[in-house]
Coordinates of C-alpha atoms in Angstrom, one line a residue:
G225 CA -29.3 -12.5 -59.6
G226 CA -28.4 -8.7 -59.7
K227 CA -27.1 -8.7 -56.4
D228 CA -23.4 -7.3 -55.8
A229 CA -20.8 -10.4 -54.6
T230 CA -18.8 -8.7 -52.5
N231 CA -22.4 -8.1 -49.8
I232 CA -21.1 -12.3 -48.9
T233 CA -19.2 -13.1 -46.7
I234 CA -17.1 -17.1 -46.8
I235 CA -15.6 -17.9 -43.9
N236 CA -13.7 -21.5 -44.4
F237 CA -13.0 -22.8 -40.9
N238 CA -10.2 -24.9 -41.0
N239 CA -12.0 -26.2 -44.1
E240 CA -13.7 -28.8 -42.0
K241 CA -17.1 -26.1 -41.9
M242 CA -18.4 -22.7 -44.1
Q243 CA -20.1 -19.9 -43.8
I244 CA -22.5 -18.3 -45.6
T245 CA -23.4 -14.4 -43.9
W246 CA -25.1 -11.8 -46.6
P247 CA -26.5 -8.2 -45.2
T248 CA -30.3 -9.1 -45.3
R249 CA -31.6 -5.9 -44.5
E250 CA -29.3 -3.9 -47.2
V251 CA -28.9 -6.1 -49.9
F252 CA -32.7 -8.2 -50.0
S253 CA -34.9 -5.6 -48.6
N254 CA -35.4 -7.0 -44.5
E255 CA -37.1 -10.3 -47.1
N256 CA -37.2 -13.8 -45.7
V257 CA -34.3 -15.4 -47.9
S258 CA -34.0 -19.3 -48.0
F259 CA -30.1 -20.6 -48.6
F260 CA -29.3 -24.1 -50.5
Y261 CA -25.8 -24.9 -51.8
T262 CA -23.4 -27.7 -53.6
F263 CA -19.9 -29.3 -53.8
E264 CA -21.1 -31.0 -57.1
E265 CA -19.3 -29.5 -60.3
G266 CA -21.1 -29.4 -63.8
K267 CA -24.4 -28.9 -65.1
H268 CA -26.9 -31.7 -62.7
K269 CA -25.9 -30.6 -59.4
V270 CA -28.1 -31.5 -55.9
W271 CA -28.6 -28.6 -54.1
K272 CA -28.8 -29.1 -50.4
P273 CA -30.8 -26.9 -48.3
C274 CA -29.8 -25.6 -45.6
T275 CA -30.1 -26.8 -41.8
T276 CA -28.4 -24.4 -39.9
Y277 CA -29.5 -20.5 -40.4
L278 CA -28.2 -17.8 -38.4
L279 CA -30.8 -15.5 -38.0
D280 CA -30.5 -11.7 -37.8
Q281 CA -33.7 -10.0 -35.9
D282 CA -36.1 -13.1 -37.3
Y283 CA -34.7 -12.6 -40.7
N284 CA -32.4 -16.3 -42.2
S285 CA -29.1 -14.1 -42.6
G286 CA -26.9 -16.6 -43.4
C287 CA -25.9 -20.7 -43.3
L288 CA -23.2 -23.5 -41.0
F289 CA -22.8 -26.6 -42.9
K290 CA -20.0 -29.3 -43.6
T291 CA -17.4 -28.6 -46.4
E292 CA -17.9 -30.9 -48.2
G293 CA -14.9 -30.5 -51.1
P294 CA -13.3 -27.7 -53.2
T295 CA -15.9 -26.1 -55.1
L296 CA -18.8 -24.4 -53.4
T297 CA -21.9 -23.2 -55.3
I298 CA -24.4 -21.1 -53.1
S299 CA -27.6 -20.1 -54.6
I300 CA -30.0 -17.6 -51.8
R301 CA -34.1 -18.1 -53.0
S302 CA -37.6 -16.6 -52.0
S303 CA -38.6 -17.6 -49.5
N304 CA -40.4 -20.6 -51.0
G305 CA -37.6 -21.5 -52.9
S306 CA -39.3 -20.7 -56.6
K307 CA -37.1 -17.7 -58.0
E308 CA -33.2 -17.3 -57.6
L309 CA -32.0 -13.7 -56.3
F310 CA -28.3 -14.9 -55.9
S311 CA -25.7 -17.6 -57.0
K312 CA -22.2 -18.0 -56.7
T313 CA -19.0 -20.3 -58.1
F314 CA -16.3 -20.7 -55.3
K315 CA -13.3 -22.3 -54.4
A316 CA -13.9 -23.3 -50.8
E317 CA -10.0 -22.7 -49.5
F318 CA -9.5 -18.9 -50.8
F319 CA -11.2 -18.6 -47.8
I320 CA -9.8 -20.5 -44.9
K321 CA -10.0 -19.2 -41.4
P322 CA -7.2 -21.8 -39.5
S323 CA -8.0 -23.2 -36.4
P324 CA -5.6 -21.6 -33.3
P325 CA -2.4 -23.6 -32.9
E326 CA -1.9 -26.2 -30.8
N327 CA 0.9 -27.1 -28.0
V328 CA 2.3 -23.5 -28.2
T329 CA 5.9 -23.3 -26.6
F330 CA 8.3 -21.0 -25.3
F331 CA 12.2 -20.9 -25.0
W332 CA 13.5 -18.0 -22.6
E333 CA 17.9 -17.9 -23.4
E334 CA 19.1 -14.4 -22.4
D335 CA 16.9 -12.2 -23.5
T336 CA 15.8 -13.9 -26.7
V337 CA 12.9 -15.4 -27.0
T338 CA 11.0 -18.3 -29.3
V339 CA 7.3 -19.3 -29.5
R340 CA 6.3 -23.2 -32.1
C341 CA 3.2 -24.8 -32.3
N342 CA 3.0 -28.4 -33.6
R343 CA 2.8 -27.4 -37.7
P344 CA -0.8 -28.3 -39.0
E345 CA -1.6 -31.4 -40.9
R346 CA -2.8 -29.7 -44.0
N347 CA -1.6 -26.2 -45.7
A348 CA 1.4 -26.0 -43.5
L349 CA 2.6 -24.2 -46.5
C350 CA 0.0 -21.8 -46.6
L351 CA 0.4 -20.6 -42.7
G352 CA 2.2 -18.2 -40.7
L353 CA 3.0 -17.9 -37.1
E354 CA 1.9 -14.6 -35.2
L355 CA 3.4 -13.2 -32.3
Q356 CA 2.8 -10.1 -30.2
Y357 CA 3.7 -8.8 -26.8
K358 CA 4.0 -5.8 -24.4
S359 CA 5.5 -5.1 -21.1
K360 CA 2.9 -3.7 -18.7
F361 CA 4.5 0.3 -19.6
D362 CA 4.0 -0.4 -23.6
K363 CA 0.8 0.6 -25.1
E364 CA 0.5 -0.9 -28.0
W365 CA 1.1 -4.5 -29.2
Q366 CA 4.0 -5.2 -30.6
S367 CA 3.9 -7.9 -34.2
R368 CA 6.3 -10.2 -34.7
T369 CA 5.0 -12.7 -38.1
S370 CA 7.2 -15.8 -39.5
K371 CA 6.4 -19.1 -41.0
C372 CA 4.6 -22.1 -39.5
C373 CA 5.8 -22.5 -36.8
S374 CA 8.1 -20.7 -35.0
V375 CA 8.6 -17.0 -34.7
G376 CA 11.0 -15.3 -31.9
D377 CA 12.1 -12.0 -31.0
Q378 CA 15.2 -10.2 -28.6
G379 CA 16.1 -7.4 -26.4
F380 CA 14.2 -8.9 -23.4
D381 CA 14.1 -7.2 -20.2
P382 CA 14.6 -9.4 -18.3
R383 CA 13.4 -6.9 -15.4
K384 CA 10.2 -6.6 -16.9
C385 CA 7.2 -8.9 -17.2
Y386 CA 5.2 -9.5 -20.9
S387 CA 2.5 -10.6 -22.3
F388 CA 3.0 -13.0 -24.5
R389 CA -0.2 -13.8 -27.8
V390 CA 0.3 -15.9 -30.6
R391 CA -2.4 -17.1 -33.8
L392 CA -2.0 -18.9 -37.3
Q393 CA -1.7 -16.6 -40.1
R394 CA -3.5 -18.0 -43.6
L395 CA -1.2 -16.5 -46.4
K396 CA -1.8 -13.5 -48.9
H397 CA -0.7 -15.6 -52.0
C398 CA -3.1 -18.5 -50.5
N399 CA -6.3 -16.7 -49.6
V400 CA -8.9 -13.9 -51.5
V401 CA -8.5 -13.0 -47.7
T402 CA -6.6 -12.9 -45.2
Y403 CA -7.8 -15.0 -42.0
S404 CA -6.5 -14.8 -39.2
S405 CA -6.9 -17.6 -36.6
D406 CA -9.1 -17.0 -32.8
W407 CA -5.2 -15.7 -30.5
E408 CA -4.6 -18.6 -27.9
A409 CA -4.5 -17.8 -25.1
E410 CA -2.5 -14.9 -23.4
T411 CA 0.8 -16.0 -21.5
F412 CA 2.1 -13.6 -18.7
W413 CA 6.1 -14.9 -18.3
M414 CA 9.1 -13.1 -16.9
N415 CA 12.8 -13.4 -16.9
G416 CA 11.6 -16.9 -18.1
T417 CA 9.4 -17.6 -15.7
L418 CA 5.5 -18.2 -16.6
L419 CA 2.8 -16.2 -13.2
D420 CA -0.7 -15.9 -13.5
S421 CA -0.6 -12.1 -14.6
C422 CA 1.5 -8.7 -14.5
D423 CA 0.2 -7.5 -12.2
D424 CA 2.4 -8.8 -9.2
D425 CA 5.3 -7.7 -11.4
I426 CA 7.6 -9.1 -7.9
T427 CA 10.9 -10.8 -9.0
P428 CA 11.3 -14.2 -7.3
Q429 CA 13.4 -13.8 -3.8
P430 CA 15.9 -16.9 -2.5
K431 CA 14.3 -18.4 0.7
P432 CA 17.1 -17.5 2.7
V433 CA 16.4 -13.9 1.7
I434 CA 13.0 -14.3 2.6
V435 CA 13.5 -15.5 6.1
L436 CA 16.0 -12.9 6.6
S437 CA 14.4 -10.0 5.5
C438 CA 11.5 -11.3 7.5
L439 CA 13.5 -11.5 10.7
L440 CA 15.1 -8.6 10.4
A441 CA 11.1 -7.1 10.3
V442 CA 10.7 -8.4 13.4
L443 CA 14.5 -6.7 14.7
L444 CA 13.2 -3.5 13.7
M445 CA 10.2 -3.6 15.1
M446 CA 11.2 -4.9 18.9
L447 CA 14.0 -1.6 19.0
I448 CA 10.1 0.6 16.9
L449 CA 8.6 -0.9 20.1
L450 CA 11.2 -0.6 22.9
I451 CA 11.8 3.5 22.6
L452 CA 8.2 4.0 22.1
L453 CA 8.0 1.9 25.9
C454 CA 10.8 4.0 27.6
K455 CA 9.6 7.5 25.4
W456 CA 5.6 6.4 27.0
Q457 CA 7.4 6.2 30.1
R458 CA 8.9 9.2 29.9
V459 CA 6.0 10.6 30.0
H460 CA 3.8 9.2 32.0
M461 CA 6.8 10.6 34.8
S462 CA 6.2 14.1 33.6
V463 CA 2.7 14.5 33.7
L464 CA 1.3 11.9 36.5
P465 CA 4.6 11.7 39.2
A466 CA 4.5 9.5 41.3
I467 CA 2.8 9.4 44.9
P468 CA 6.0 8.6 47.4
D469 CA 4.7 6.8 49.9
P470 CA 4.9 7.6 53.7
K471 CA 5.9 4.6 55.4
Y472 CA 9.5 4.8 53.7
L473 CA 9.7 8.2 55.5
F474 CA 8.3 6.8 58.2
T475 CA 9.0 3.3 58.7
D476 CA 9.8 3.7 62.6
L477 CA 5.5 5.4 63.3
F478 CA 4.0 2.6 61.2
N479 CA 6.9 -0.2 62.6
D480 CA 7.2 0.2 65.9
H481 CA 4.0 2.2 66.9
N482 CA 1.6 1.0 63.8
G483 CA 0.6 4.1 63.0
N484 CA -0.1 5.7 66.2
L485 CA 0.8 9.6 65.4
Q486 CA 1.0 11.0 69.4
E487 CA 2.3 7.7 70.9
W488 CA 5.6 8.4 67.8
L489 CA 5.7 11.8 69.2
D490 CA 5.9 11.5 73.0
K491 CA 9.3 9.0 72.3
N492 CA 11.0 11.5 69.4
D493 CA 10.6 15.1 71.4
H494 CA 13.4 14.8 71.9
V495 CA 14.6 14.3 68.1
V496 CA 12.3 17.2 67.0
L497 CA 13.7 19.8 69.6
Q498 CA 17.4 18.8 68.1
T499 CA 16.3 19.1 65.1
K500 CA 14.3 22.5 65.8
L501 CA 17.5 23.8 67.7
E502 CA 19.7 22.9 65.0
Y503 CA 17.9 25.1 63.3
E504 CA 17.4 27.7 65.4
E505 CA 21.0 28.1 66.2
P506 CA 22.2 29.6 62.6
E507 CA 20.0 33.0 63.7
S508 CA 20.9 33.3 67.2
I509 CA 24.2 33.2 65.4
T510 CA 23.1 35.6 62.5
E511 CA 21.1 38.0 65.1
A512 CA 23.4 38.6 67.3
E513 CA 26.5 39.1 64.3
S514 CA 23.5 42.0 63.2
Q515 CA 24.1 43.5 67.4
Q516 CA 27.6 43.3 67.3
E517 CA 26.8 45.2 63.2
D518 CA 25.1 47.9 65.2
G519 CA 26.8 48.4 68.3
K520 CA 29.7 49.5 65.4
N521 CA 28.0 52.3 64.2
S522 CA 26.4 53.5 67.0
D523 CA 30.4 54.3 68.2
K524 CA 30.9 56.3 65.0
Q525 CA 27.1 58.2 65.2
G526 CA 28.3 61.4 68.1
P527 CA 27.4 61.7 71.9
L528 CA 24.4 61.8 71.3
E529 CA 24.0 57.9 69.9
K530 CA 23.5 55.8 72.5
I531 CA 24.0 52.0 72.8
F532 CA 21.4 50.1 74.4
T533 CA 22.9 46.1 75.2
F534 CA 21.1 42.8 77.1
S535 CA 22.9 40.1 78.7
G536 CA 21.5 36.8 77.4
A537 CA 20.4 33.3 78.6
A538 CA 23.6 32.4 77.5
E539 CA 25.4 33.5 80.4
N540 CA 23.0 32.0 82.8
D541 CA 24.1 28.6 84.1
D542 CA 20.7 27.2 83.7
G543 CA 20.5 26.6 80.5
K544 CA 17.4 29.2 81.0
A545 CA 15.7 30.9 77.4
A546 CA 16.7 35.1 77.1
E547 CA 14.4 37.6 79.1
I548 CA 12.3 39.9 77.2
A549 CA 13.6 43.2 78.9
C550 CA 12.1 47.1 77.8
L551 CA 14.7 49.8 77.7
L552 CA 12.7 53.5 78.9
P553 CA 15.0 55.2 76.6
A554 CA 15.5 59.3 78.2
S555 CA 14.2 62.0 76.3
N556 CA 15.2 63.3 73.0
T557 CA 17.2 60.1 72.2
V558 CA 18.8 59.2 69.3
A559 CA 18.6 55.0 68.7
P560 CA 19.7 53.8 65.3
F561 CA 18.1 50.9 63.6
A562 CA 19.1 49.1 60.6
G563 CA 21.3 52.2 58.8
F564 CA 18.5 54.6 60.4
H565 CA 18.4 56.4 63.5
I566 CA 15.4 56.9 64.9
L567 CA 14.2 60.1 67.1
M568 CA 13.4 58.6 70.4
N569 CA 11.0 60.6 73.5
D570 CA 9.8 58.8 76.6
D571 CA 6.4 57.2 75.6
M572 CA 8.6 55.1 73.0
Y573 CA 9.9 51.6 74.1
V574 CA 12.0 48.9 72.8
M575 CA 11.6 45.5 73.2
L576 CA 14.5 42.5 72.4

């Protein structure tokens, strides 16, 4: 028909179904063509019209039909079938696209992996098995191809998770176009163990190791909580110190007198007085020593310095307190006091 046959795409799916497609807009100028085919040979061919069209924007762009023989003749005609626009005869087996491999199995032996699948019933010698794999650290697939139906490779790291996929490939000496099957479902393996995915790339641990790890984690958590509790108590005591309970300091006040302060004071006057005397006794001794030192200093001053002393109540048998005495010094008398010399006249007095 004068049209370029390279624009026609022919696919024979596993020698079971044919698919013929053509570019409608480029080749036939958007003309809605019709398709006819036959597997018969000779002058008297019986043409079969296409029953299953492939559409491209409401235009016929392809046809699907069953593979019925080794030799196929196609005819593309005008919409009413009166004018032939393109025709071609070819061997259907030169355009076979194999089906995906079936019953794929993986065999692991140390760092070597071997992949096998079922051998197809037809044309097995024209097929090769292709294996592709990559780890999560690889950007591109690594590919290995061997005759049907076994392929393998070595050098796999048992610490890495790998993605595998396989497909059957039609060899070049059997096909005009080298078609390959669709990829079999991708699988994930790590050191001979099948995984759901490589996202959780975690090496399986034995159960005793898991139990021991859990126990250690629990003990560590308890230790941390104990340390935090001790630190919290110290901080709490430093920020908010405890207020002492007075009932422990004055037990007899609350137990014997039911908190009656006046009654407790009346009963414990001798205790308070004794405590007071014990407290005041060092002061009296200190005052007496001070007076003696002042007396010694006054003896060293000269004829104008005089010493004024008093007898306290300590010589009295009744044990009364010392009385207040007033000393009227002579005119222009110099009295020493704490290292100073004070000039005194008739209008001054000293209270001891």
